[in-house]
Short mmCIF file of C-alpha atoms and ligand atoms in Angstrom, two decimals:
data_model
loop_
_atom_site.label_atom_id
_atom_site.label_comp_id
_atom_site.label_asym_id
_atom_site.label_seq_id
_atom_site.Cartn_x
_atom_site.Cartn_y
_atom_site.Cartn_z
CA MET A 197 94.35 61.58 95.35
CA ILE A 198 93.45 61.00 91.73
CA LEU A 199 96.03 62.57 89.36
CA PRO A 200 96.48 62.35 85.51
CA ASP A 201 99.39 60.00 84.65
CA PHE A 202 101.75 62.81 83.71
CA LEU A 203 101.66 64.36 87.16
CA GLN A 204 102.97 63.03 90.53
CA ILE A 205 102.52 64.90 93.77
CA ASP A 206 104.04 64.00 97.09
CA PRO A 207 102.66 66.37 99.61
CA GLU A 208 104.90 65.00 102.45
CA THR A 209 108.00 66.26 100.73
CA ARG A 210 106.26 68.76 98.56
CA HIS A 211 107.95 67.22 95.45
CA VAL A 212 106.25 67.30 92.13
CA SER A 213 107.09 65.48 88.86
CA LEU A 214 105.62 67.03 85.81
CA ASP A 215 106.99 67.18 82.15
CA GLY A 216 106.62 70.69 81.00
CA ARG A 217 106.75 69.64 77.40
CA ASP A 218 103.79 67.18 77.75
CA PRO A 219 100.96 68.57 75.57
CA ALA A 220 98.48 66.97 78.11
CA PHE A 221 99.90 69.44 80.54
CA TYR A 222 100.53 72.57 78.63
CA GLY A 223 97.49 72.19 76.54
CA ASP A 224 95.44 72.74 79.77
CA PRO A 225 97.63 73.80 82.58
CA ASN A 226 94.71 75.13 84.62
CA ARG A 227 93.62 71.68 85.49
CA VAL A 228 97.05 70.92 86.91
CA TYR A 229 97.12 74.20 88.72
CA ALA A 230 93.87 73.28 90.38
CA LEU A 231 95.43 70.05 91.62
CA LEU A 232 98.56 71.85 92.84
CA HIS A 233 96.28 74.30 94.89
CA GLU A 234 94.44 71.36 96.42
CA HIS A 235 97.52 69.26 97.29
CA CYS A 236 100.73 71.27 97.13
CA PRO A 237 100.74 75.02 96.29
CA ILE A 238 104.42 75.37 97.21
CA PHE A 239 106.47 72.55 95.54
CA TYR A 240 109.87 71.51 94.28
CA TRP A 241 109.48 70.72 90.51
CA GLU A 242 111.77 67.85 90.03
CA GLU A 243 112.37 68.26 86.25
CA GLN A 244 113.08 72.10 86.73
CA ARG A 245 115.04 71.57 89.91
CA GLN A 246 113.56 74.52 91.50
CA TRP A 247 110.91 75.55 94.11
CA PHE A 248 107.72 76.96 92.65
CA PHE A 249 104.88 79.06 94.18
CA ALA A 250 101.29 78.86 93.02
CA GLY A 251 99.42 80.52 95.74
CA TYR A 252 98.13 84.08 95.15
CA ASP A 253 99.45 85.61 98.46
CA HIS A 254 102.94 84.05 97.97
CA VAL A 255 103.14 85.05 94.36
CA ASN A 256 101.89 88.54 95.03
CA GLY A 257 104.20 88.85 98.10
CA LEU A 258 107.27 87.53 96.53
CA LEU A 259 106.87 89.82 93.34
CA ARG A 260 107.00 92.75 95.91
CA ASP A 261 109.58 91.33 98.20
CA ARG A 262 112.83 93.19 97.92
CA ARG A 263 114.78 90.38 99.28
CA PHE A 264 114.28 88.88 95.90
CA GLY A 265 115.35 90.28 92.48
CA ARG A 266 115.23 89.60 88.81
CA GLN A 267 119.00 90.23 88.86
CA ILE A 268 121.60 89.26 91.32
CA LEU A 269 124.94 90.14 89.61
CA HIS A 270 124.76 93.57 90.91
CA ILE A 271 125.42 92.21 94.43
CA ALA A 272 127.32 88.92 93.75
CA SER A 273 129.95 87.65 91.34
CA ARG A 274 129.47 84.82 88.91
CA GLU A 275 132.17 82.96 90.74
CA GLU A 276 130.51 83.25 94.16
CA LEU A 277 127.26 81.94 92.56
CA GLY A 278 128.92 79.10 90.68
CA LEU A 279 127.68 80.59 87.37
CA PRO A 280 129.58 79.93 84.14
CA ASP A 281 131.18 82.83 82.40
CA PRO A 282 129.21 84.56 79.81
CA ALA A 283 129.26 82.48 76.53
CA PRO A 284 131.06 84.09 73.72
CA HIS A 285 128.49 83.13 71.17
CA LEU A 286 125.88 85.17 73.19
CA GLU A 287 127.86 88.31 73.24
CA ASN A 288 125.26 90.32 71.19
CA PHE A 289 122.36 88.92 73.10
CA ASP A 290 123.92 89.68 76.45
CA LEU A 291 124.76 93.26 75.35
CA ALA A 292 121.13 93.85 74.16
CA GLU A 293 120.00 92.50 77.57
CA ARG A 294 122.43 94.49 79.66
CA TYR A 295 120.14 97.55 80.14
CA SER A 296 116.81 95.72 79.82
CA LEU A 297 114.50 96.85 82.60
CA LEU A 298 113.85 93.12 83.24
CA GLU A 299 117.57 92.57 83.90
CA LEU A 300 118.15 95.40 86.43
CA GLU A 301 117.54 95.93 90.02
CA PRO A 302 117.62 99.29 91.98
CA PRO A 303 119.24 101.69 91.91
CA GLU A 304 119.92 101.21 88.22
CA HIS A 305 116.40 99.87 87.56
CA SER A 306 114.77 102.86 89.44
CA ARG A 307 116.70 105.35 87.33
CA LEU A 308 116.05 103.71 83.96
CA ARG A 309 112.42 103.01 84.73
CA THR A 310 111.75 106.64 85.67
CA LEU A 311 113.35 107.88 82.47
CA VAL A 312 111.31 105.33 80.29
CA ASN A 313 108.17 105.99 82.11
CA ARG A 314 108.38 109.74 81.44
CA ALA A 315 108.29 109.03 77.73
CA PHE A 316 105.79 106.04 77.99
CA VAL A 317 102.91 107.78 79.88
CA SER A 318 99.35 106.85 79.58
CA ARG A 319 98.23 110.06 77.84
CA HIS A 320 100.50 108.97 74.90
CA ILE A 321 98.79 105.52 75.07
CA GLU A 322 95.22 106.67 75.20
CA ARG A 323 95.72 108.80 72.07
CA LEU A 324 96.25 105.42 70.16
CA ARG A 325 92.68 104.18 70.64
CA PRO A 326 91.34 105.35 67.28
CA GLU A 327 94.38 104.03 65.54
CA ILE A 328 94.10 100.66 67.13
CA ALA A 329 90.41 100.59 66.24
CA ALA A 330 91.11 101.58 62.54
CA LEU A 331 93.80 98.88 62.17
CA ALA A 332 91.34 96.16 63.70
CA GLU A 333 88.59 97.30 61.23
CA LYS A 334 90.92 97.27 58.34
CA LEU A 335 92.26 93.73 59.01
CA ILE A 336 88.69 92.42 59.40
CA ASP A 337 87.63 94.11 56.15
CA GLY A 338 90.43 91.82 54.55
CA PHE A 339 88.94 88.59 55.65
CA GLU A 340 85.23 89.20 56.49
CA LYS A 341 83.88 88.08 53.02
CA ASP A 342 85.98 84.80 53.27
CA GLY A 343 83.65 83.37 55.97
CA GLN A 344 86.67 82.08 57.70
CA THR A 345 90.16 83.01 59.08
CA GLU A 346 93.05 81.86 61.12
CA LEU A 347 93.07 84.56 63.58
CA LEU A 348 96.53 84.67 64.82
CA SER A 349 98.08 85.23 61.49
CA SER A 350 95.32 87.61 60.01
CA PHE A 351 94.76 89.59 63.16
CA ALA A 352 96.34 88.86 66.55
CA ASP A 353 99.98 88.78 65.15
CA ILE A 354 99.62 92.13 63.42
CA ILE A 355 98.03 94.48 65.81
CA PRO A 356 100.46 94.54 68.78
CA VAL A 357 103.68 94.72 66.83
CA THR A 358 102.23 97.42 64.43
CA MET A 359 101.13 99.54 67.45
CA ILE A 360 104.34 99.26 69.45
CA ALA A 361 106.43 99.92 66.31
CA ARG A 362 104.41 103.04 65.40
CA MET A 363 104.69 104.20 68.89
CA ILE A 364 108.44 103.83 68.83
CA GLY A 365 108.55 105.44 65.44
CA ILE A 366 109.38 102.30 63.22
CA PRO A 367 107.74 102.13 59.88
CA ASP A 368 104.85 99.54 59.45
CA GLU A 369 106.77 97.67 56.75
CA MET A 370 109.36 96.61 59.27
CA GLY A 371 106.58 94.56 61.06
CA PRO A 372 107.47 91.07 59.61
CA GLN A 373 111.18 91.71 60.20
CA LEU A 374 110.55 92.77 63.85
CA LEU A 375 108.43 89.65 64.44
CA ALA A 376 111.27 87.43 62.93
CA TRP A 377 113.91 89.01 65.27
CA SER A 378 111.71 88.84 68.22
CA HIS A 379 110.75 85.09 67.71
CA ALA A 380 114.41 84.23 67.42
CA TYR A 381 115.27 86.53 70.36
CA VAL A 382 112.69 84.97 72.79
CA GLY A 383 113.96 81.42 71.92
CA MET A 384 116.41 82.07 74.66
CA TYR A 385 113.60 81.88 77.33
CA MET A 386 112.32 78.46 76.25
CA PHE A 387 112.64 75.37 78.49
CA LYS A 388 115.38 73.17 76.92
CA ARG A 389 116.70 75.55 74.35
CA THR A 390 119.20 74.19 71.81
CA GLU A 391 122.55 75.70 70.67
CA ALA A 392 120.97 76.48 67.45
CA ASP A 393 118.36 78.56 69.35
CA GLU A 394 121.17 80.41 71.09
CA PHE A 395 123.02 81.24 67.77
CA ALA A 396 119.70 82.43 66.25
CA ALA A 397 118.88 84.64 69.26
CA ASP A 398 122.39 86.12 69.21
CA ARG A 399 122.26 86.88 65.40
CA ALA A 400 118.70 88.42 65.84
CA ALA A 401 120.07 90.61 68.74
CA LYS A 402 122.86 91.95 66.65
CA GLU A 403 120.63 92.78 63.59
CA PHE A 404 118.03 94.24 65.91
CA ALA A 405 120.61 96.43 67.78
CA ASP A 406 122.28 97.63 64.53
CA TYR A 407 118.92 98.52 63.20
CA VAL A 408 117.98 100.46 66.38
CA LYS A 409 121.32 102.28 66.52
CA GLY A 410 120.71 103.54 62.93
CA LEU A 411 117.33 104.77 63.85
CA ILE A 412 118.69 106.57 67.05
CA ALA A 413 121.16 108.40 64.85
CA GLU A 414 118.51 109.35 62.40
CA ARG A 415 116.19 110.63 65.16
CA ARG A 416 119.05 112.70 66.64
CA ARG A 417 119.30 114.43 63.22
CA ASN A 418 115.48 114.50 62.56
CA PRO A 419 113.45 114.51 65.82
CA ARG A 420 109.80 113.37 65.55
CA GLU A 421 106.76 113.04 67.76
CA ASP A 422 107.62 109.42 68.64
CA LEU A 423 108.68 107.33 71.62
CA LEU A 424 112.29 106.94 70.49
CA THR A 425 112.61 110.73 70.10
CA HIS A 426 111.08 111.19 73.58
CA MET A 427 113.39 108.66 75.02
CA ILE A 428 116.39 110.30 73.49
CA HIS A 429 115.38 113.64 74.98
CA THR A 430 113.85 112.40 78.16
CA GLU A 431 115.65 113.79 81.28
CA HIS A 432 115.41 113.34 85.02
CA LYS A 433 117.65 115.16 87.44
CA GLY A 434 120.11 116.02 84.67
CA GLN A 435 120.30 112.41 83.42
CA HIS A 436 119.56 111.02 80.01
CA LEU A 437 119.46 107.56 78.61
CA THR A 438 122.67 106.42 77.02
CA ASP A 439 122.78 104.81 73.54
CA ASP A 440 123.30 101.21 74.98
CA GLU A 441 120.26 101.93 77.24
CA LEU A 442 118.22 103.22 74.42
CA VAL A 443 118.99 100.08 72.43
CA SER A 444 118.07 97.65 75.16
CA THR A 445 114.99 99.56 76.15
CA THR A 446 113.72 99.67 72.49
CA ILE A 447 114.45 95.96 72.11
CA VAL A 448 112.70 94.96 75.39
CA LEU A 449 109.62 97.21 74.51
CA LEU A 450 109.42 95.68 71.06
CA ASN A 451 109.72 92.04 72.35
CA ALA A 452 107.62 92.39 75.51
CA GLY A 453 105.32 94.77 73.61
CA HIS A 454 103.80 92.13 71.24
CA GLU A 455 104.49 88.53 72.08
CA ALA A 456 102.20 88.46 75.21
CA THR A 457 99.43 90.57 73.74
CA VAL A 458 99.28 88.37 70.53
CA HIS A 459 98.71 85.35 72.67
CA GLN A 460 96.23 87.18 74.85
CA ILE A 461 94.10 88.16 71.86
CA GLY A 462 93.96 84.50 70.79
CA ASN A 463 93.40 83.13 74.26
CA SER A 464 90.60 85.66 74.96
CA VAL A 465 88.65 85.00 71.72
CA ARG A 466 88.98 81.22 72.34
CA MET A 467 87.78 81.53 76.04
CA ILE A 468 84.84 83.82 75.04
CA LEU A 469 83.63 81.55 72.24
CA GLU A 470 83.98 78.46 74.40
CA SER A 471 82.26 79.96 77.25
CA GLY A 472 79.00 80.31 75.17
CA LEU A 473 78.27 83.68 76.84
CA PRO A 474 76.69 86.26 74.51
CA ALA A 475 79.27 88.78 73.18
CA THR A 476 76.61 91.47 73.07
CA GLU A 477 76.32 91.20 76.91
CA LEU A 478 80.12 90.81 77.47
CA PHE A 479 80.91 93.94 75.41
CA ARG A 480 77.69 95.95 76.07
CA ASP A 481 79.60 99.02 77.36
CA GLU A 482 83.10 100.04 78.36
CA ALA A 483 82.80 98.80 81.97
CA ALA A 484 81.41 95.35 80.85
CA THR A 485 84.29 95.15 78.26
CA GLU A 486 86.90 95.92 80.85
CA ARG A 487 85.49 93.25 83.24
CA THR A 488 85.53 90.78 80.30
CA VAL A 489 89.13 91.50 79.37
CA GLU A 490 90.25 91.35 83.05
CA GLU A 491 88.56 87.92 83.51
CA THR A 492 90.22 86.60 80.36
CA LEU A 493 93.61 87.95 81.69
CA ARG A 494 92.86 86.09 84.96
CA ILE A 495 91.69 82.63 83.51
CA CYS A 496 94.03 82.34 80.47
CA ALA A 497 97.02 84.58 81.07
CA PRO A 498 99.65 84.52 78.25
CA VAL A 499 102.74 84.41 80.44
CA HIS A 500 102.80 81.93 83.22
CA ILE A 501 106.20 81.91 85.05
CA PHE A 502 108.63 84.50 86.22
CA GLN A 503 111.66 83.77 88.22
CA ARG A 504 113.39 85.56 91.16
CA TRP A 505 116.88 85.41 92.74
CA ALA A 506 117.13 85.29 96.50
CA LEU A 507 119.34 88.31 97.19
CA GLU A 508 119.92 87.12 100.82
CA ASP A 509 119.17 84.18 102.96
CA VAL A 510 115.38 83.88 103.34
CA GLU A 511 112.88 81.60 104.99
CA ILE A 512 109.42 81.15 103.35
CA ASP A 513 106.81 78.76 104.70
CA GLY A 514 109.49 76.69 106.48
CA LEU A 515 111.71 76.57 103.47
CA GLN A 516 115.23 77.93 103.67
CA PHE A 517 116.44 79.75 100.63
CA ARG A 518 120.18 80.74 100.43
CA ARG A 519 121.44 83.89 98.78
CA GLY A 520 121.79 82.96 95.05
CA ASP A 521 118.92 80.40 95.01
CA LYS A 522 116.27 80.87 92.36
CA VAL A 523 112.53 80.53 92.88
CA SER A 524 109.70 80.53 90.28
CA LEU A 525 106.41 82.21 90.66
CA ILE A 526 103.46 80.95 88.63
CA LEU A 527 101.27 84.04 88.01
CA ALA A 528 98.74 82.07 85.96
CA ALA A 529 98.30 79.65 88.91
CA ALA A 530 97.92 82.49 91.40
CA ASN A 531 95.07 83.81 89.39
CA LEU A 532 93.17 80.50 90.09
CA ASP A 533 93.81 80.33 93.79
CA PRO A 534 90.47 79.04 95.33
CA LYS A 535 91.29 81.18 98.50
CA LYS A 536 90.91 84.22 96.29
CA PHE A 537 88.49 83.31 93.62
CA THR A 538 85.27 81.40 93.84
CA ASP A 539 84.83 78.61 91.27
CA PRO A 540 88.31 79.64 89.91
CA LEU A 541 88.21 77.57 86.72
CA THR A 542 85.06 79.14 85.46
CA PHE A 543 85.04 82.27 83.31
CA LYS A 544 82.73 84.77 85.14
CA PRO A 545 83.30 88.32 83.95
CA GLU A 546 80.94 89.72 86.63
CA ARG A 547 83.21 88.51 89.38
CA GLN A 548 84.48 91.28 91.72
CA GLU A 549 87.48 89.56 93.54
CA ALA A 550 91.15 90.09 93.70
CA PRO A 551 92.96 91.75 90.82
CA ASN A 552 94.63 89.26 88.53
CA LEU A 553 98.47 89.03 88.63
CA SER A 554 98.94 88.66 84.95
CA PHE A 555 100.97 91.84 84.65
CA GLY A 556 102.95 91.17 87.82
CA ALA A 557 103.32 93.44 90.88
CA GLY A 558 105.97 95.50 92.53
CA ILE A 559 108.87 97.34 90.89
CA HIS A 560 108.80 95.27 87.62
CA PHE A 561 105.08 95.59 87.15
CA CYS A 562 104.50 95.60 83.45
CA ILE A 563 105.23 98.94 82.05
CA GLY A 564 103.11 98.13 78.98
CA ALA A 565 100.00 97.14 80.87
CA PRO A 566 98.06 100.28 79.79
CA LEU A 567 98.81 99.61 76.12
CA ALA A 568 98.09 95.89 76.26
CA ARG A 569 94.85 96.64 78.09
CA LEU A 570 93.88 99.31 75.63
CA GLU A 571 94.57 97.04 72.66
CA LEU A 572 92.43 94.26 74.19
CA ASN A 573 89.63 96.56 75.21
CA THR A 574 89.53 98.11 71.72
CA VAL A 575 89.94 95.13 69.31
CA LEU A 576 87.92 92.42 71.06
CA PRO A 577 84.55 94.35 71.03
CA ILE A 578 85.18 95.21 67.27
CA LEU A 579 85.89 91.66 66.39
CA PHE A 580 82.75 90.31 68.06
CA ARG A 581 80.57 93.21 66.73
CA ARG A 582 81.85 92.67 63.13
CA LEU A 583 81.55 88.83 63.14
CA PRO A 584 78.63 87.96 65.38
CA GLU A 585 78.23 84.47 63.88
CA MET A 586 82.02 83.58 64.53
CA ARG A 587 82.68 80.11 65.85
CA ILE A 588 85.66 77.87 66.37
CA ALA A 589 86.08 75.81 63.20
CA ASP A 590 89.04 73.49 64.28
CA LYS A 591 90.28 72.33 67.66
CA PRO A 592 92.80 75.03 68.82
CA VAL A 593 96.34 73.77 69.41
CA VAL A 594 98.36 75.32 72.27
CA LYS A 595 102.06 76.29 71.46
CA ASP A 596 104.76 74.06 72.82
CA VAL A 597 106.49 76.95 74.83
CA TYR A 598 105.08 76.32 78.25
CA HIS A 599 105.93 79.52 80.12
CA PHE A 600 104.04 81.47 77.42
CA HIS A 601 100.52 80.22 77.02
CA GLY A 602 99.31 80.89 73.53
CA LEU A 603 97.74 79.19 70.45
CA GLU A 604 99.53 77.81 67.49
CA ARG A 605 96.45 78.61 65.31
CA LEU A 606 92.77 79.70 66.00
CA ASP A 607 90.68 78.71 62.97
CA LEU A 608 87.37 80.58 62.96
CA ALA A 609 84.30 80.44 60.66
CA TRP A 610 81.07 82.38 60.39
C1 LIG B 215 98.90 90.90 77.80
C2 LIG B 215 100.09 91.53 77.58
C3 LIG B 215 101.15 91.55 78.54
C4 LIG B 215 101.34 90.77 79.64
C5 LIG B 215 100.50 89.68 80.22
C6 LIG B 215 102.63 91.25 80.26
C7 LIG B 215 103.18 90.66 81.50
C8 LIG B 215 104.23 91.27 82.21
C9 LIG B 215 104.67 90.87 83.35
C10 LIG B 215 104.09 89.77 84.21
C11 LIG B 215 105.85 91.60 83.68
C12 LIG B 215 106.60 91.49 85.04
C13 LIG B 215 107.70 90.58 85.06
C14 LIG B 215 108.37 90.29 86.34
O1 LIG B 215 107.99 90.86 87.35
O2 LIG B 215 109.32 89.52 86.35
C15 LIG B 215 106.03 92.56 82.58
C16 LIG B 215 107.04 93.46 82.57
C17 LIG B 215 107.37 94.19 81.46
N1 LIG B 215 106.48 94.33 80.43
FE1 LIG B 215 104.74 93.41 79.96
N2 LIG B 215 103.06 92.23 79.64
C18 LIG B 215 102.24 92.51 78.47
C19 LIG B 215 102.43 93.43 77.55
C20 LIG B 215 103.44 94.35 77.47
C21 LIG B 215 103.52 95.43 76.43
C22 LIG B 215 102.43 95.76 75.43
C23 LIG B 215 104.78 96.03 76.62
C24 LIG B 215 105.36 97.12 75.96
C25 LIG B 215 104.91 98.14 75.32
C26 LIG B 215 105.40 95.41 77.84
C27 LIG B 215 106.55 95.67 78.34
C28 LIG B 215 107.01 95.30 79.52
C29 LIG B 215 108.38 95.73 80.19
C30 LIG B 215 109.32 96.59 79.47
C31 LIG B 215 108.49 95.08 81.34
C32 LIG B 215 109.63 95.20 82.32
C33 LIG B 215 109.30 96.25 83.34
C34 LIG B 215 110.39 96.29 84.48
O3 LIG B 215 111.02 95.40 84.70
O4 LIG B 215 110.34 97.33 85.12
N3 LIG B 215 104.52 94.41 78.27
N4 LIG B 215 105.05 92.26 81.63
#
């Protein structure tokens, strides 16, 4: 077996050694995923001290498997699991996370998700199409004459946060502040975060939560046609969202609502330009656009890893997991499984194979997928129509935050 020098695979013991912070890896993870599929699609990642699943059927199955959960503290104590007590310097962060959909399991999750879903329905989303298009056109107006741009800062960074903020009912001018809070907040999910990252995340959580509380009070006095007002008034079987639930939900929608989509705009533009396929064909009509967007989501997904707790003792593929063990699912690798996709490392929008798993599956399936898809399907054709001569001007650099796959910069010229 010929492997790059930063990767070691022992198929006998299913052990893999790989430095997640090595640019040779995170700069081009697909190459490593292909090797893992070939030699060891279920493996113990020594540096992460955890079992990882890369195969499509395993990832898809485990996302739907109710013996696993995103949370375990609803059925087990910290003491039983050997977890440390909550850190006092993360009090605000923990409070903001307390009612995040991503931190809950049924029955709490089902109740909250039903209430949020009622406010967050597709017909609200579809109405945003003209607004998304107008924003994209306006941003391109701003840099078209320059003959060049750095796409992340001039375009990709702005669209998702503006749209989710407008949906919730937060004024556009809060955009930069929301981005700053969100960047500090998601620092908590990085491999090898520092104590300084933790303090910054906690401070951001407090400021963010205080701002949202003020907004909730204001909307109670002056209801509007926005998601926050809908969430305040949404009701299911006589139940409403509490203030703490409203704060957590608003924060998770804002954070989850932009970071991945920003990355995916950059990843998609890069992939399309590097493929050399003609944009006029890729975006020739709505159906072709959808296929192009789905293929970019498959081959260069923005979020690679999600974890699950074993909620009971479980055996998978001869491996014994005990209640309280954690496993990791590599969604981006599942999208490249050669058992499901022919020639998986090649960008082929015409393929009609399994759906990609980039938005997850099961009860935590991305609630924002309709919005993210609408944004991608709207802005990409506009960008390629407006700038038909667009090309990559400088080698793109991938960000050093492995579980997110996004670009540091995307320098374009035309
Ligand atoms: C390309 C963009 C996006 C990708 C790839 C993505 C991916 C995902 C994935 C994989 C999950 C499931 C996590 C798990 O099972 O552990 C998820 C959940 C979630 N996403 Fe997204 N997401 C995107 C955009 C958005 C947007 C635009 C929003 C909000 C407006 C959003 C809000 C959420 C929320 C609230 C959840 C938690 C749902 C639950 O636990 O019930 N996401 N997302």
